[in-house]
Amino acid sequence: MADSPSLPVFDSDDESAGRVEGRVRWRKFALLTVPAVAVTAGLGVALAQGALAASFAVSGQQFKVSATSLEGEGFAQYGSVDVNARQELIPVAVTAIKEAKLHSLCQSVVTTLPVIGDISLNLTAGQKAPVEASNLFVDATQLAGDAEFTNIEIGRDASTLDKGPAEAQGMQDLFAQQADKVSISSLQQTAWATNAGTFKLSGLSMNISKGKKECF
């Protein structure tokens, strides 16, 4: 009768030791690779479901936005991620509004260049007639102001949002909130990206200057 297969013997000779070390390395490699594969797969699912925030690779610079007031119809807010050109993930809070009006809008971004130093790009609009936006999405990391909501729902599953723009839905099981209306005075926010179906800026003015000149 043929001998049955035997289990590996962990001998102290070089050949056996080499085989054992090889097995250990591959197991460690597998353990380290699984999380990375899972993250990549999760990112692929998020992309397929449109759960990622901005539809473009964001720059490496955040910008500041302020307004004396914002009035919006159809508000939704949920967590998501932006992706930059290096494929790095950036956590953001997405604020989505079906129809928005902003008064005295200011947008600023500061770029530091070699030799020249700080360069500021400033945009203003809506000093008389308000800035109007439809299907507005702002991917922000900071938001401040005095806010009032009408018929707000806090703690709703992000994948079931239905008061904001049609595309304003996050991933299942994640926290979100929504309201019929939102009003924010003394608005200040720092963001990575803004998307809008339409964006009407009355009284638009843009200028570039040396030094750091921000909206707040």
mmCIF file of N, CA and C in Angstrom, residues 114-213:
data_model
loop_
_atom_site.group_PDB
_atom_site.id
_atom_site.type_symbol
_atom_site.label_atom_id
_atom_site.label_comp_id
_atom_site.label_asym_id
_atom_site.label_seq_id
_atom_site.Cartn_x
_atom_site.Cartn_y
_atom_site.Cartn_z
ATOM 1 N N PRO A 114 6.916 79.993 -6.856
ATOM 2 C CA PRO A 114 8.324 80.256 -6.564
ATOM 3 C C PRO A 114 8.700 81.680 -6.984
ATOM 4 N N VAL A 115 9.531 82.337 -6.188
ATOM 5 C CA VAL A 115 10.038 83.691 -6.440
ATOM 6 C C VAL A 115 8.943 84.742 -6.256
ATOM 7 N N ILE A 116 7.786 84.540 -6.918
ATOM 8 C CA ILE A 116 6.713 85.549 -6.880
ATOM 9 C C ILE A 116 6.039 85.588 -5.516
ATOM 10 N N GLY A 117 5.800 84.422 -4.944
ATOM 11 C CA GLY A 117 5.102 84.358 -3.663
ATOM 12 C C GLY A 117 3.618 84.098 -3.830
ATOM 13 N N ASP A 118 2.797 84.662 -2.950
ATOM 14 C CA ASP A 118 1.349 84.429 -2.981
ATOM 15 C C ASP A 118 0.673 85.224 -4.088
ATOM 16 N N ILE A 119 -0.218 84.526 -4.832
ATOM 17 C CA ILE A 119 -1.057 85.151 -5.856
ATOM 18 C C ILE A 119 -2.511 84.821 -5.518
ATOM 19 N N SER A 120 -3.369 85.824 -5.461
ATOM 20 C CA SER A 120 -4.776 85.617 -5.107
ATOM 21 C C SER A 120 -5.682 85.831 -6.307
ATOM 22 N N LEU A 121 -6.596 84.881 -6.511
ATOM 23 C CA LEU A 121 -7.638 85.013 -7.527
ATOM 24 C C LEU A 121 -8.952 85.242 -6.797
ATOM 25 N N ASN A 122 -9.584 86.367 -7.064
ATOM 26 C CA ASN A 122 -10.842 86.712 -6.397
ATOM 27 C C ASN A 122 -11.954 86.909 -7.413
ATOM 28 N N LEU A 123 -13.110 86.341 -7.100
ATOM 29 C CA LEU A 123 -14.293 86.470 -7.947
ATOM 30 C C LEU A 123 -15.437 86.963 -7.071
ATOM 31 N N THR A 124 -16.166 87.963 -7.545
ATOM 32 C CA THR A 124 -17.340 88.459 -6.827
ATOM 33 C C THR A 124 -18.510 88.575 -7.801
ATOM 34 N N ALA A 125 -19.713 88.455 -7.279
ATOM 35 C CA ALA A 125 -20.927 88.565 -8.085
ATOM 36 C C ALA A 125 -22.118 88.683 -7.141
ATOM 37 N N GLY A 126 -23.279 89.050 -7.721
ATOM 38 C CA GLY A 126 -24.509 89.076 -6.951
ATOM 39 C C GLY A 126 -24.612 90.222 -5.957
ATOM 40 N N GLN A 127 -23.977 91.343 -6.252
ATOM 41 C CA GLN A 127 -24.072 92.489 -5.351
ATOM 42 C C GLN A 127 -25.453 93.143 -5.431
ATOM 43 N N LYS A 128 -26.050 93.134 -6.620
ATOM 44 C CA LYS A 128 -27.393 93.711 -6.802
ATOM 45 C C LYS A 128 -28.406 92.581 -6.990
ATOM 46 N N ALA A 129 -28.426 91.983 -8.175
ATOM 47 C CA ALA A 129 -29.276 90.799 -8.389
ATOM 48 C C ALA A 129 -28.525 89.573 -7.882
ATOM 49 N N PRO A 130 -29.220 88.605 -7.262
ATOM 50 C CA PRO A 130 -28.526 87.451 -6.682
ATOM 51 C C PRO A 130 -27.947 86.509 -7.741
ATOM 52 N N VAL A 131 -26.916 85.782 -7.342
ATOM 53 C CA VAL A 131 -26.390 84.680 -8.144
ATOM 54 C C VAL A 131 -27.405 83.545 -8.086
ATOM 55 N N GLU A 132 -27.700 82.931 -9.248
ATOM 56 C CA GLU A 132 -28.681 81.853 -9.300
ATOM 57 C C GLU A 132 -28.017 80.567 -9.793
ATOM 58 N N ALA A 133 -28.316 79.464 -9.126
ATOM 59 C CA ALA A 133 -27.747 78.164 -9.507
ATOM 60 C C ALA A 133 -28.812 77.086 -9.415
ATOM 61 N N SER A 134 -28.756 76.138 -10.345
ATOM 62 C CA SER A 134 -29.651 74.977 -10.295
ATOM 63 C C SER A 134 -28.804 73.716 -10.202
ATOM 64 N N ASN A 135 -29.327 72.715 -9.491
ATOM 65 C CA ASN A 135 -28.592 71.465 -9.274
ATOM 66 C C ASN A 135 -27.164 71.757 -8.821
ATOM 67 N N LEU A 136 -27.073 72.499 -7.737
ATOM 68 C CA LEU A 136 -25.790 72.945 -7.198
ATOM 69 C C LEU A 136 -25.215 71.898 -6.236
ATOM 70 N N PHE A 137 -23.943 71.539 -6.434
ATOM 71 C CA PHE A 137 -23.228 70.616 -5.563
ATOM 72 C C PHE A 137 -21.942 71.279 -5.086
ATOM 73 N N VAL A 138 -21.747 71.325 -3.785
ATOM 74 C CA VAL A 138 -20.518 71.883 -3.220
ATOM 75 C C VAL A 138 -19.871 70.812 -2.348
ATOM 76 N N ASP A 139 -18.615 70.473 -2.662
ATOM 77 C CA ASP A 139 -17.868 69.474 -1.898
ATOM 78 C C ASP A 139 -16.977 70.221 -0.915
ATOM 79 N N ALA A 140 -17.431 70.323 0.316
ATOM 80 C CA ALA A 140 -16.786 71.201 1.294
ATOM 81 C C ALA A 140 -16.121 70.434 2.431
ATOM 82 N N THR A 141 -15.183 71.120 3.089
ATOM 83 C CA THR A 141 -14.557 70.592 4.299
ATOM 84 C C THR A 141 -14.892 71.462 5.502
ATOM 85 N N GLN A 142 -15.490 72.629 5.254
ATOM 86 C CA GLN A 142 -15.855 73.524 6.356
ATOM 87 C C GLN A 142 -17.043 74.371 5.929
ATOM 88 N N LEU A 143 -17.997 74.555 6.827
ATOM 89 C CA LEU A 143 -19.184 75.360 6.555
ATOM 90 C C LEU A 143 -19.590 76.076 7.838
ATOM 91 N N ALA A 144 -19.850 77.381 7.723
ATOM 92 C CA ALA A 144 -20.258 78.163 8.893
ATOM 93 C C ALA A 144 -21.313 79.173 8.464
ATOM 94 N N GLY A 145 -22.163 79.580 9.410
ATOM 95 C CA GLY A 145 -23.214 80.558 9.143
ATOM 96 C C GLY A 145 -24.386 80.329 10.070
ATOM 97 N N ASP A 146 -25.426 81.127 9.907
ATOM 98 C CA ASP A 146 -26.666 80.965 10.661
ATOM 99 C C ASP A 146 -27.696 80.337 9.737
ATOM 100 N N ALA A 147 -28.112 79.120 10.058
ATOM 101 C CA ALA A 147 -28.953 78.345 9.143
ATOM 102 C C ALA A 147 -30.344 78.096 9.700
ATOM 103 N N GLU A 148 -31.304 78.065 8.785
ATOM 104 C CA GLU A 148 -32.687 77.701 9.114
ATOM 105 C C GLU A 148 -33.191 76.734 8.061
ATOM 106 N N PHE A 149 -33.773 75.603 8.528
ATOM 107 C CA PHE A 149 -34.263 74.570 7.621
ATOM 108 C C PHE A 149 -35.770 74.405 7.770
ATOM 109 N N THR A 150 -36.418 74.035 6.673
ATOM 110 C CA THR A 150 -37.851 73.745 6.693
ATOM 111 C C THR A 150 -38.068 72.258 6.431
ATOM 112 N N ASN A 151 -38.794 71.588 7.350
ATOM 113 C CA ASN A 151 -39.065 70.152 7.231
ATOM 114 C C ASN A 151 -37.778 69.340 7.056
ATOM 115 N N ILE A 152 -36.882 69.486 8.018
ATOM 116 C CA ILE A 152 -35.593 68.797 7.919
ATOM 117 C C ILE A 152 -35.690 67.364 8.431
ATOM 118 N N GLU A 153 -34.942 66.479 7.803
ATOM 119 C CA GLU A 153 -34.802 65.080 8.207
ATOM 120 C C GLU A 153 -33.317 64.822 8.476
ATOM 121 N N ILE A 154 -32.971 64.506 9.723
ATOM 122 C CA ILE A 154 -31.587 64.301 10.121
ATOM 123 C C ILE A 154 -31.367 62.822 10.433
ATOM 124 N N GLY A 155 -30.323 62.258 9.855
ATOM 125 C CA GLY A 155 -30.025 60.853 10.087
ATOM 126 C C GLY A 155 -30.602 59.920 9.052
ATOM 127 N N ARG A 156 -31.050 60.435 7.940
ATOM 128 C CA ARG A 156 -31.598 59.594 6.873
ATOM 129 C C ARG A 156 -30.471 58.862 6.149
ATOM 130 N N ASP A 157 -30.759 57.656 5.658
ATOM 131 C CA ASP A 157 -29.781 56.899 4.883
ATOM 132 C C ASP A 157 -29.450 57.683 3.609
ATOM 133 N N ALA A 158 -28.149 57.866 3.368
ATOM 134 C CA ALA A 158 -27.709 58.704 2.247
ATOM 135 C C ALA A 158 -28.170 58.188 0.887
ATOM 136 N N SER A 159 -28.412 56.882 0.796
ATOM 137 C CA SER A 159 -28.819 56.318 -0.497
ATOM 138 C C SER A 159 -30.303 56.531 -0.786
ATOM 139 N N THR A 160 -31.058 57.073 0.165
ATOM 140 C CA THR A 160 -32.504 57.250 -0.003
ATOM 141 C C THR A 160 -32.922 58.717 -0.078
ATOM 142 N N LEU A 161 -31.974 59.635 -0.191
ATOM 143 C CA LEU A 161 -32.305 61.058 -0.261
ATOM 144 C C LEU A 161 -33.160 61.349 -1.484
ATOM 145 N N ASP A 162 -34.193 62.212 -1.312
ATOM 146 C CA ASP A 162 -35.077 62.499 -2.444
ATOM 147 C C ASP A 162 -35.559 63.951 -2.504
ATOM 148 N N LYS A 163 -35.025 64.806 -1.648
ATOM 149 C CA LYS A 163 -35.463 66.204 -1.676
ATOM 150 C C LYS A 163 -34.519 67.108 -2.461
ATOM 151 N N GLY A 164 -33.272 66.707 -2.601
ATOM 152 C CA GLY A 164 -32.301 67.497 -3.340
ATOM 153 C C GLY A 164 -32.326 67.165 -4.818
ATOM 154 N N PRO A 165 -31.276 67.551 -5.556
ATOM 155 C CA PRO A 165 -31.175 67.172 -6.969
ATOM 156 C C PRO A 165 -31.246 65.652 -7.141
ATOM 157 N N ALA A 166 -31.640 65.217 -8.324
ATOM 158 C CA ALA A 166 -31.823 63.786 -8.571
ATOM 159 C C ALA A 166 -30.555 62.976 -8.300
ATOM 160 N N GLU A 167 -29.376 63.554 -8.583
ATOM 161 C CA GLU A 167 -28.116 62.834 -8.401
ATOM 162 C C GLU A 167 -27.594 62.923 -6.970
ATOM 163 N N ALA A 168 -28.285 63.636 -6.100
ATOM 164 C CA ALA A 168 -27.804 63.869 -4.736
ATOM 165 C C ALA A 168 -28.129 62.694 -3.826
ATOM 166 N N GLN A 169 -27.358 61.640 -3.966
ATOM 167 C CA GLN A 169 -27.486 60.468 -3.114
ATOM 168 C C GLN A 169 -26.095 59.922 -2.807
ATOM 169 N N GLY A 170 -25.901 59.493 -1.557
ATOM 170 C CA GLY A 170 -24.622 58.931 -1.155
ATOM 171 C C GLY A 170 -24.681 57.421 -1.092
ATOM 172 N N MET A 171 -23.737 56.838 -0.375
ATOM 173 C CA MET A 171 -23.656 55.391 -0.267
ATOM 174 C C MET A 171 -24.604 54.859 0.814
ATOM 175 N N GLN A 172 -25.076 53.657 0.619
ATOM 176 C CA GLN A 172 -26.016 53.032 1.555
ATOM 177 C C GLN A 172 -25.412 52.924 2.950
ATOM 178 N N ASP A 173 -26.253 53.135 3.949
ATOM 179 C CA ASP A 173 -25.905 53.036 5.373
ATOM 180 C C ASP A 173 -25.173 54.261 5.918
ATOM 181 N N LEU A 174 -24.843 55.242 5.062
ATOM 182 C CA LEU A 174 -24.151 56.432 5.549
ATOM 183 C C LEU A 174 -25.145 57.502 5.991
ATOM 184 N N PHE A 175 -24.718 58.311 6.946
ATOM 185 C CA PHE A 175 -25.538 59.391 7.505
ATOM 186 C C PHE A 175 -25.782 60.487 6.466
ATOM 187 N N ALA A 176 -26.997 61.057 6.508
ATOM 188 C CA ALA A 176 -27.315 62.182 5.634
ATOM 189 C C ALA A 176 -28.458 62.983 6.245
ATOM 190 N N GLN A 177 -28.699 64.141 5.695
ATOM 191 C CA GLN A 177 -29.852 64.949 6.103
ATOM 192 C C GLN A 177 -30.386 65.697 4.890
ATOM 193 N N GLN A 178 -31.670 66.069 4.957
ATOM 194 C CA GLN A 178 -32.285 66.785 3.853
ATOM 195 C C GLN A 178 -33.427 67.647 4.382
ATOM 196 N N ALA A 179 -33.816 68.633 3.566
ATOM 197 C CA ALA A 179 -34.891 69.546 3.958
ATOM 198 C C ALA A 179 -35.550 70.114 2.713
ATOM 199 N N ASP A 180 -36.801 70.575 2.890
ATOM 200 C CA ASP A 180 -37.502 71.204 1.773
ATOM 201 C C ASP A 180 -36.839 72.525 1.390
ATOM 202 N N LYS A 181 -36.443 73.292 2.412
ATOM 203 C CA LYS A 181 -35.827 74.599 2.175
ATOM 204 C C LYS A 181 -34.676 74.816 3.143
ATOM 205 N N VAL A 182 -33.733 75.673 2.736
ATOM 206 C CA VAL A 182 -32.623 76.058 3.604
ATOM 207 C C VAL A 182 -32.355 77.545 3.410
ATOM 208 N N SER A 183 -32.033 78.207 4.496
ATOM 209 C CA SER A 183 -31.654 79.622 4.461
ATOM 210 C C SER A 183 -30.433 79.794 5.352
ATOM 211 N N ILE A 184 -29.345 80.324 4.790
ATOM 212 C CA ILE A 184 -28.106 80.511 5.540
ATOM 213 C C ILE A 184 -27.647 81.961 5.378
ATOM 214 N N SER A 185 -27.460 82.648 6.473
ATOM 215 C CA SER A 185 -26.909 84.004 6.438
ATOM 216 C C SER A 185 -25.467 83.970 6.928
ATOM 217 N N SER A 186 -24.667 84.942 6.472
ATOM 218 C CA SER A 186 -23.236 85.004 6.814
ATOM 219 C C SER A 186 -22.534 83.686 6.472
ATOM 220 N N LEU A 187 -22.778 83.207 5.262
ATOM 221 C CA LEU A 187 -22.224 81.923 4.820
ATOM 222 C C LEU A 187 -20.714 82.019 4.612
ATOM 223 N N GLN A 188 -19.995 81.034 5.140
ATOM 224 C CA GLN A 188 -18.563 80.882 4.902
ATOM 225 C C GLN A 188 -18.273 79.396 4.743
ATOM 226 N N GLN A 189 -17.606 79.041 3.650
ATOM 227 C CA GLN A 189 -17.268 77.634 3.470
ATOM 228 C C GLN A 189 -15.952 77.478 2.716
ATOM 229 N N THR A 190 -15.275 76.371 3.016
ATOM 230 C CA THR A 190 -14.038 76.013 2.326
ATOM 231 C C THR A 190 -14.318 74.732 1.562
ATOM 232 N N ALA A 191 -13.972 74.712 0.277
ATOM 233 C CA ALA A 191 -14.387 73.599 -0.577
ATOM 234 C C ALA A 191 -13.282 73.149 -1.521
ATOM 235 N N TRP A 192 -13.455 71.911 -2.002
ATOM 236 C CA TRP A 192 -12.578 71.358 -3.031
ATOM 237 C C TRP A 192 -13.170 71.507 -4.430
ATOM 238 N N ALA A 193 -14.499 71.503 -4.521
ATOM 239 C CA ALA A 193 -15.125 71.523 -5.847
ATOM 240 C C ALA A 193 -16.554 72.037 -5.774
ATOM 241 N N THR A 194 -17.010 72.599 -6.893
ATOM 242 C CA THR A 194 -18.406 73.015 -7.062
ATOM 243 C C THR A 194 -18.886 72.562 -8.428
ATOM 244 N N ASN A 195 -20.073 71.956 -8.471
ATOM 245 C CA ASN A 195 -20.722 71.585 -9.733
ATOM 246 C C ASN A 195 -22.101 72.226 -9.766
ATOM 247 N N ALA A 196 -22.557 72.601 -10.939
ATOM 248 C CA ALA A 196 -23.913 73.134 -11.073
ATOM 249 C C ALA A 196 -24.430 72.875 -12.470
ATOM 250 N N GLY A 197 -25.742 72.606 -12.549
ATOM 251 C CA GLY A 197 -26.372 72.455 -13.860
ATOM 252 C C GLY A 197 -26.342 73.779 -14.602
ATOM 253 N N THR A 198 -26.760 74.841 -13.923
ATOM 254 C CA THR A 198 -26.645 76.200 -14.444
ATOM 255 C C THR A 198 -26.120 77.086 -13.322
ATOM 256 N N PHE A 199 -25.352 78.113 -13.694
ATOM 257 C CA PHE A 199 -24.755 79.015 -12.716
ATOM 258 C C PHE A 199 -24.759 80.422 -13.318
ATOM 259 N N LYS A 200 -25.674 81.261 -12.865
ATOM 260 C CA LYS A 200 -25.841 82.601 -13.406
ATOM 261 C C LYS A 200 -25.274 83.617 -12.428
ATOM 262 N N LEU A 201 -24.182 84.291 -12.845
ATOM 263 C CA LEU A 201 -23.502 85.238 -11.981
ATOM 264 C C LEU A 201 -23.716 86.660 -12.504
ATOM 265 N N SER A 202 -24.606 87.378 -11.873
ATOM 266 C CA SER A 202 -24.864 88.759 -12.271
ATOM 267 C C SER A 202 -23.809 89.676 -11.662
ATOM 268 N N GLY A 203 -23.337 90.640 -12.454
ATOM 269 C CA GLY A 203 -22.324 91.569 -11.961
ATOM 270 C C GLY A 203 -20.995 90.897 -11.662
ATOM 271 N N LEU A 204 -20.611 89.941 -12.500
ATOM 272 C CA LEU A 204 -19.382 89.191 -12.272
ATOM 273 C C LEU A 204 -18.145 90.074 -12.371
ATOM 274 N N SER A 205 -17.237 89.913 -11.426
ATOM 275 C CA SER A 205 -15.957 90.621 -11.444
ATOM 276 C C SER A 205 -14.874 89.666 -10.966
ATOM 277 N N MET A 206 -13.765 89.591 -11.717
ATOM 278 C CA MET A 206 -12.668 88.709 -11.354
ATOM 279 C C MET A 206 -11.360 89.469 -11.443
ATOM 280 N N ASN A 207 -10.478 89.284 -10.460
ATOM 281 C CA ASN A 207 -9.173 89.942 -10.511
ATOM 282 C C ASN A 207 -8.115 89.085 -9.837
ATOM 283 N N ILE A 208 -6.879 89.296 -10.272
ATOM 284 C CA ILE A 208 -5.717 88.590 -9.724
ATOM 285 C C ILE A 208 -4.782 89.636 -9.120
ATOM 286 N N SER A 209 -4.275 89.343 -7.934
ATOM 287 C CA SER A 209 -3.398 90.304 -7.267
ATOM 288 C C SER A 209 -2.337 89.577 -6.460
ATOM 289 N N LYS A 210 -1.220 90.264 -6.202
ATOM 290 C CA LYS A 210 -0.167 89.683 -5.379
ATOM 291 C C LYS A 210 -0.578 89.743 -3.905
ATOM 292 N N GLY A 211 -0.093 88.775 -3.166
ATOM 293 C CA GLY A 211 -0.428 88.729 -1.751
ATOM 294 C C GLY A 211 -1.602 87.811 -1.477
ATOM 295 N N LYS A 212 -1.921 87.662 -0.204
ATOM 296 C CA LYS A 212 -3.026 86.786 0.223
ATOM 297 C C LYS A 212 -4.252 87.621 0.510
ATOM 298 N N LYS A 213 -5.271 87.512 -0.379
ATOM 299 C CA LYS A 213 -6.520 88.242 -0.229
ATOM 300 C C LYS A 213 -7.666 87.237 -0.373
#
